[in-house]
């Protein structure tokens, strides 16, 4: 089977491609990515010659780009990771979030209908449920109440997936996951930003009082769940995934500094993010009962190994900070520019 993995040059998508090539026989991956600032083909340099891997530079909002990749590779399944994914950027410039996350999803859904794709999986987020108070969890039945332009665009895409299942009997499923961490995460998100700033002797900017809570999951646990849902999930169903590891932001920042043997003087409390959601936490019992999935990587171990990964992959993140990573495509894929 050949699957189209959109956004495969990003953080979770590139980890997913590594996961499939390592753990799943008989599946070929077509990585379809626009290579925005968040797309980095260096994440896949180790496997780019693998005959089960193909790369297409393309935009999910382009019907022509999407249809040509599907027909050229005889694609039978689609997993849509492609998105604008950073909340702070959605506050500074919201429009591209609606274009990519909503229109892009609809273009993919239309193509899935047209080419009778056997399985479509939409990657969504816990952020569509809004913000929790001090107690309680997000369940699959929790009403959608997105608060940022990012989460509103993801919730809109979720609604389109639902409508295409209901109206056109599209064989689609959907996952909503909590905050991921792990290798290859772009250093604008909390964990890689804090690790790199700590290593570079810069300040660590903590928004507000630092007591906002996220439910952290290692990207490998997430991707194992994505594959379980792709293979075994019920058509039209949506599944919550989470790490069962609620942490305040300041706990994470202090853990990183402590692991690196740095003192806390680098911490700087800064102005809060507008509309900052206070707490996310997932109930993952439904996917546990239905598909037997649960997170396996303990947070402290996963975060320690992630910090060590950034320590041993300094040139990977230095090339991002300098912008050099963006020339990898033109230098290595000359025939496809
Ligand atoms: P990312 O920003 O690291 O990567 C996004 C990728 O999509 C990049 O490679 C980018 O080039 C590509 N892309 C952007 N616009 C595109 C377009 N128009 N056409 C084709 N490709 C395009 O994101 P991520 O953190 O890997 O997240 C992947 C998915 O998982 C997103 O849908 C996100 O909403 C969801 N998600 C992320 C998290 C998290 O903690 N990072 C948690 C839950 C869900
Ligand atoms: P982020 O990694 O952007 O993910 P999300 O907003 O999707 O949850 O942020 C995680 C948390 O860390 C969030 O509460 C905002 C906070 N944060 C900071 O305190 N400082 C920072 O520099 C960043 C990027 C995030």
XYZ file of C-alpha atoms and ligand atoms in Angstrom:
406
model
C 0.000 0.000 0.000
C 1.172 3.535 -0.789
C 0.141 6.299 1.588
C 0.361 10.025 1.066
C 1.786 11.597 4.212
C 1.218 15.347 4.015
C 3.476 17.552 6.129
C 6.024 14.727 6.316
C 8.939 17.163 6.540
C 7.610 18.651 9.779
C 8.143 17.469 13.337
C 5.479 14.780 13.812
C 5.256 13.818 10.129
C 8.997 13.143 9.780
C 8.975 11.068 12.969
C 5.987 9.188 11.540
C 7.872 8.382 8.329
C 10.834 7.057 10.335
C 8.377 4.997 12.420
C 6.704 3.415 9.377
C 9.920 2.586 7.528
C 11.332 0.989 10.675
C 8.288 -0.868 11.995
C 5.773 -1.552 9.219
C 6.471 -3.832 6.233
C 4.718 -3.519 2.892
C 3.921 0.190 3.127
C 5.429 2.890 0.911
C 5.315 6.521 1.939
C 4.901 9.515 -0.350
C 5.919 12.576 1.641
C 3.945 15.539 0.241
C 5.149 18.802 1.743
C 5.229 22.459 0.733
C 8.420 23.044 2.728
C 7.249 26.106 4.603
C 9.603 27.434 7.304
C 8.540 24.377 9.396
C 9.409 21.798 6.731
C 12.930 20.420 7.006
C 14.060 17.620 4.692
C 17.179 17.171 6.819
C 14.864 15.361 9.273
C 14.693 12.578 6.671
C 18.235 12.632 5.292
C 18.984 9.170 6.739
C 16.149 7.470 4.851
C 15.813 9.553 1.694
C 17.368 6.812 -0.478
C 15.047 4.118 0.909
C 13.042 2.690 -2.066
C 9.897 2.770 0.096
C 10.193 6.560 0.470
C 9.283 9.228 -2.099
C 9.207 13.009 -1.801
C 6.949 15.455 -3.648
C 7.113 19.194 -3.065
C 3.503 20.313 -3.126
C 0.826 22.411 -1.482
C -2.294 20.819 0.034
C -4.334 23.865 -0.985
C -3.564 23.106 -4.648
C -5.976 20.625 -6.256
C -3.497 20.128 -9.128
C -0.559 19.368 -6.808
C -2.598 16.927 -4.730
C -4.245 15.100 -7.645
C -0.995 14.768 -9.540
C 0.761 13.163 -6.526
C -2.136 10.752 -5.940
C -2.261 9.579 -9.556
C 1.514 9.492 -10.092
C 2.054 7.190 -7.103
C -1.255 5.328 -7.141
C -1.924 6.399 -3.581
C -4.492 4.382 -1.576
C -4.404 6.132 1.802
C -3.876 9.690 3.068
C -2.659 10.893 6.466
C -2.889 14.657 6.792
C -0.241 16.064 9.128
C 0.266 19.240 7.038
C -0.718 22.366 8.887
C 0.314 25.706 10.209
C 0.860 24.560 13.791
C 2.149 27.344 16.020
C -0.349 29.247 18.199
C 1.857 32.360 18.521
C 2.133 32.651 14.737
C -1.660 32.276 14.451
C -1.999 35.349 16.659
C 0.445 37.358 14.520
C -0.927 36.228 11.130
C -4.110 34.147 11.260
C -5.117 34.015 7.588
C -2.649 31.394 6.406
C -3.935 29.128 9.199
C -7.393 29.103 7.640
C -5.978 28.661 4.138
C -3.747 25.705 4.982
C -5.659 24.049 7.790
C -9.213 24.454 6.479
C -8.996 24.821 2.689
C -6.034 22.443 2.495
C -7.993 19.787 4.370
C -10.988 20.245 2.100
C -8.850 19.909 -1.031
C -7.522 16.616 0.365
C -11.029 15.409 1.250
C -12.228 16.208 -2.279
C -9.294 14.308 -3.768
C -9.976 11.393 -1.406
C -13.531 11.227 -2.773
C -12.527 11.594 -6.392
C -9.877 8.854 -6.280
C -11.795 6.523 -3.922
C -9.034 6.634 -1.309
C -9.479 3.630 1.005
C -8.514 5.416 4.200
C -8.174 9.093 5.161
C -6.782 10.098 8.564
C -6.945 13.677 9.800
C -4.410 14.645 12.484
C -6.042 17.026 14.924
C -5.329 18.421 18.368
C -6.696 18.620 21.912
C -6.728 22.401 21.460
C -10.061 22.152 19.582
C -11.727 21.485 22.969
C -10.639 24.854 24.398
C -9.318 25.251 27.932
C -9.935 23.283 31.141
C -10.157 24.598 34.700
C -8.152 23.049 37.515
C -9.925 19.688 37.235
C -11.514 17.438 34.595
C -10.351 15.968 31.299
C -11.192 16.337 27.612
C -13.331 13.403 26.430
C -14.333 12.577 22.839
C -17.774 13.976 23.758
C -16.447 17.331 25.033
C -17.933 20.139 22.885
C -15.527 21.941 20.569
C -14.629 25.400 21.923
C -11.423 26.548 20.202
C -9.865 29.763 21.498
C -6.997 30.625 19.120
C -6.999 31.147 15.350
C -4.894 27.938 15.185
C -7.331 25.804 17.151
C -10.334 27.367 15.381
C -8.859 26.369 12.012
C -8.166 22.825 13.254
C -11.716 22.527 14.638
C -13.103 23.721 11.296
C -11.114 21.035 9.510
C -12.464 18.434 11.954
C -16.002 19.524 11.080
C -15.295 19.126 7.368
C -14.007 15.593 7.946
C -17.160 14.792 9.884
C -19.350 16.211 7.094
C -17.550 14.217 4.377
C -18.045 10.982 6.327
C -21.713 11.748 6.948
C -22.581 13.046 3.485
C -20.269 11.130 1.159
C -19.512 8.013 3.242
C -15.825 8.911 3.061
C -13.714 6.291 4.886
C -12.165 8.851 7.207
C -11.015 8.756 10.823
C -9.582 11.447 13.054
C -7.140 11.693 15.959
C -6.835 14.495 18.499
C -3.568 14.510 20.390
C -2.065 16.530 23.204
C 1.295 18.398 23.121
C 4.078 16.343 21.516
C 7.792 16.466 22.266
C 10.750 14.566 20.836
C 13.462 14.770 18.156
C 13.131 17.108 15.154
C 10.704 19.578 16.786
C 11.084 23.054 15.324
C 12.674 25.353 17.923
C 9.746 27.760 18.179
C 7.800 25.362 20.447
C 8.301 25.323 24.225
C 10.582 22.317 24.750
C 13.137 22.689 21.917
C 13.198 26.476 22.358
C 14.017 26.145 26.052
C 16.674 23.461 25.480
C 18.417 25.486 22.775
C 18.210 28.779 24.674
C 19.578 27.080 27.779
C 22.484 25.636 25.781
C 23.132 28.978 24.061
C 23.181 30.961 27.326
C 20.055 32.924 26.326
C 17.006 33.813 28.420
C 14.170 31.308 28.717
C 10.926 33.281 28.113
C 8.104 31.908 30.276
C 4.683 33.347 29.445
C 2.567 34.775 32.281
C 2.937 32.978 35.612
C 4.316 29.783 34.031
C 1.491 27.745 35.550
C -0.353 26.839 32.350
C -0.657 23.075 32.087
C -0.131 20.851 29.041
C -0.461 17.051 28.779
C 2.845 15.976 27.200
C 3.274 12.935 24.970
C 6.391 11.593 23.279
C 6.038 11.787 19.493
C 6.726 8.038 19.165
C 3.744 7.200 21.369
C 1.592 9.560 19.300
C 2.685 8.038 15.997
C 2.108 4.475 17.188
C -1.443 5.588 17.991
C -1.808 7.288 14.601
C -0.912 4.024 12.877
C -3.295 2.015 15.109
C -6.139 4.371 14.204
C -5.233 4.346 10.508
C -5.311 0.534 10.452
C -8.038 -0.300 12.969
C -10.055 2.860 13.688
C -13.781 2.897 12.972
C -14.925 5.024 10.031
C -16.189 8.415 11.216
C -14.783 7.960 14.721
C -12.445 10.400 16.472
C -9.919 9.283 19.050
C -8.235 11.275 21.828
C -4.542 10.579 22.414
C -2.509 12.000 25.261
C 0.508 11.304 27.395
C -1.187 11.203 30.818
C 1.619 13.557 31.893
C 0.279 16.938 32.981
C 3.028 19.475 33.677
C 3.129 23.213 34.219
C 5.395 25.111 31.847
C 7.667 26.209 34.677
C 8.136 22.576 35.807
C 9.318 21.728 32.299
C 11.684 24.681 32.084
C 13.218 23.821 35.468
C 13.548 20.135 34.497
C 15.474 21.129 31.357
C 17.807 23.482 33.228
C 18.419 20.874 35.903
C 19.152 18.128 33.336
C 21.662 20.420 31.636
C 23.265 21.415 34.948
C 22.281 25.098 34.479
C 20.916 27.391 37.166
C 17.531 29.097 37.066
C 18.831 32.626 36.516
C 18.225 32.200 32.760
C 14.430 32.064 33.349
C 12.617 35.244 32.346
C 8.906 35.706 32.963
C 7.457 37.640 30.017
C 4.094 39.079 28.968
C 1.432 36.394 28.621
C 0.192 35.100 25.254
C -3.190 36.715 24.377
C -6.045 34.269 25.031
C -3.598 31.760 26.548
C -5.413 28.463 27.285
C -4.859 27.521 30.926
C -4.947 23.753 30.944
C -5.224 20.801 28.528
C -5.568 17.178 29.669
C -6.834 14.175 27.737
C -8.945 11.194 28.733
C -7.418 8.386 26.633
C -9.611 5.556 27.896
C -11.715 5.317 24.700
C -8.791 4.484 22.387
C -7.512 2.142 25.120
C -10.748 0.130 25.127
C -11.286 0.257 21.359
C -7.777 -0.269 20.005
C -5.619 -1.240 22.977
C -3.424 1.885 22.698
C -1.898 3.725 25.614
C 1.204 5.900 25.985
C 4.286 3.908 26.993
C 7.109 6.420 27.368
C 7.395 7.910 30.871
C 7.639 11.688 30.715
C 10.861 12.082 32.706
C 12.623 9.432 30.602
C 11.238 10.773 27.323
C 12.185 14.360 28.150
C 15.674 13.351 29.319
C 16.332 11.425 26.093
C 14.923 14.324 24.060
C 17.257 16.817 25.749
C 20.148 14.431 25.043
C 19.048 14.220 21.392
C 19.278 18.018 21.041
C 22.697 17.899 22.719
C 23.963 15.340 20.209
C 22.310 17.007 17.181
C 23.649 20.506 17.590
C 24.331 20.984 13.871
C 20.686 20.041 13.114
C 19.354 22.985 15.149
C 22.203 25.346 14.305
C 21.317 24.963 10.627
C 17.742 25.949 11.516
C 18.839 28.998 13.484
C 21.085 30.119 10.602
C 18.429 29.350 7.945
C 20.812 26.995 6.086
C 18.325 24.088 6.348
C 16.155 25.819 3.766
C 18.695 25.259 0.988
C 18.741 21.462 1.502
C 15.973 20.930 -1.054
C 17.542 23.008 -3.845
C 20.958 21.453 -3.178
C 19.816 17.818 -2.982
C 16.681 17.626 -5.112
C 17.899 19.711 -8.081
C 15.805 17.786 -10.600
C 12.627 18.527 -8.676
C 12.930 22.291 -8.076
P 5.054 21.330 11.972
O 4.718 22.772 11.937
O 6.340 20.881 12.587
O 5.030 20.730 10.479
C 4.034 21.074 9.553
C 4.480 20.574 8.187
O 3.426 20.867 7.258
C 5.751 21.245 7.666
O 6.614 20.269 7.113
C 5.234 22.195 6.587
O 6.171 22.413 5.545
C 4.019 21.428 6.091
N 3.029 22.307 5.442
C 2.545 23.491 5.911
N 1.668 24.010 5.018
C 1.588 23.122 3.993
C 0.846 23.094 2.784
N -0.006 24.092 2.452
N 0.973 22.034 1.963
C 1.833 21.019 2.269
N 2.575 21.005 3.391
C 2.447 22.054 4.248
O 3.809 20.634 12.689
P 3.770 19.377 13.685
O 4.029 19.849 15.056
O 4.564 18.274 13.093
O 2.225 19.012 13.603
C 1.739 18.119 12.621
C 0.237 17.981 12.772
O -0.079 17.522 14.082
C -0.513 19.295 12.589
O -1.714 19.009 11.901
C -0.822 19.740 14.010
O -1.989 20.518 14.050
C -1.007 18.402 14.695
N -0.707 18.362 16.133
C 0.491 18.826 16.598
C 0.775 18.724 17.956
C 2.106 19.183 18.507
O 2.302 19.166 19.721
N 3.079 19.562 17.685
C -0.164 18.174 18.832
C -1.383 17.704 18.309
C -1.629 17.798 16.962
P 3.734 25.650 22.569
O 4.910 24.741 22.520
O 3.714 26.842 21.662
O 2.447 24.732 22.351
P 0.858 25.105 22.524
O 0.701 26.556 22.646
O 0.287 24.565 21.247
O 0.418 24.341 23.739
O 3.572 26.173 24.054
C 3.424 25.271 25.139
C 3.187 26.096 26.387
O 4.371 26.841 26.681
C 2.083 27.122 26.259
O 1.393 27.225 27.498
C 2.813 28.426 25.968
C 4.117 28.250 26.715
N 5.301 28.924 26.142
C 6.088 29.752 26.942
O 5.827 29.948 28.142
N 7.186 30.349 26.381
C 7.510 30.164 25.059
O 8.506 30.769 24.571
C 6.688 29.288 24.252
C 7.016 29.068 22.799
C 5.602 28.687 24.847
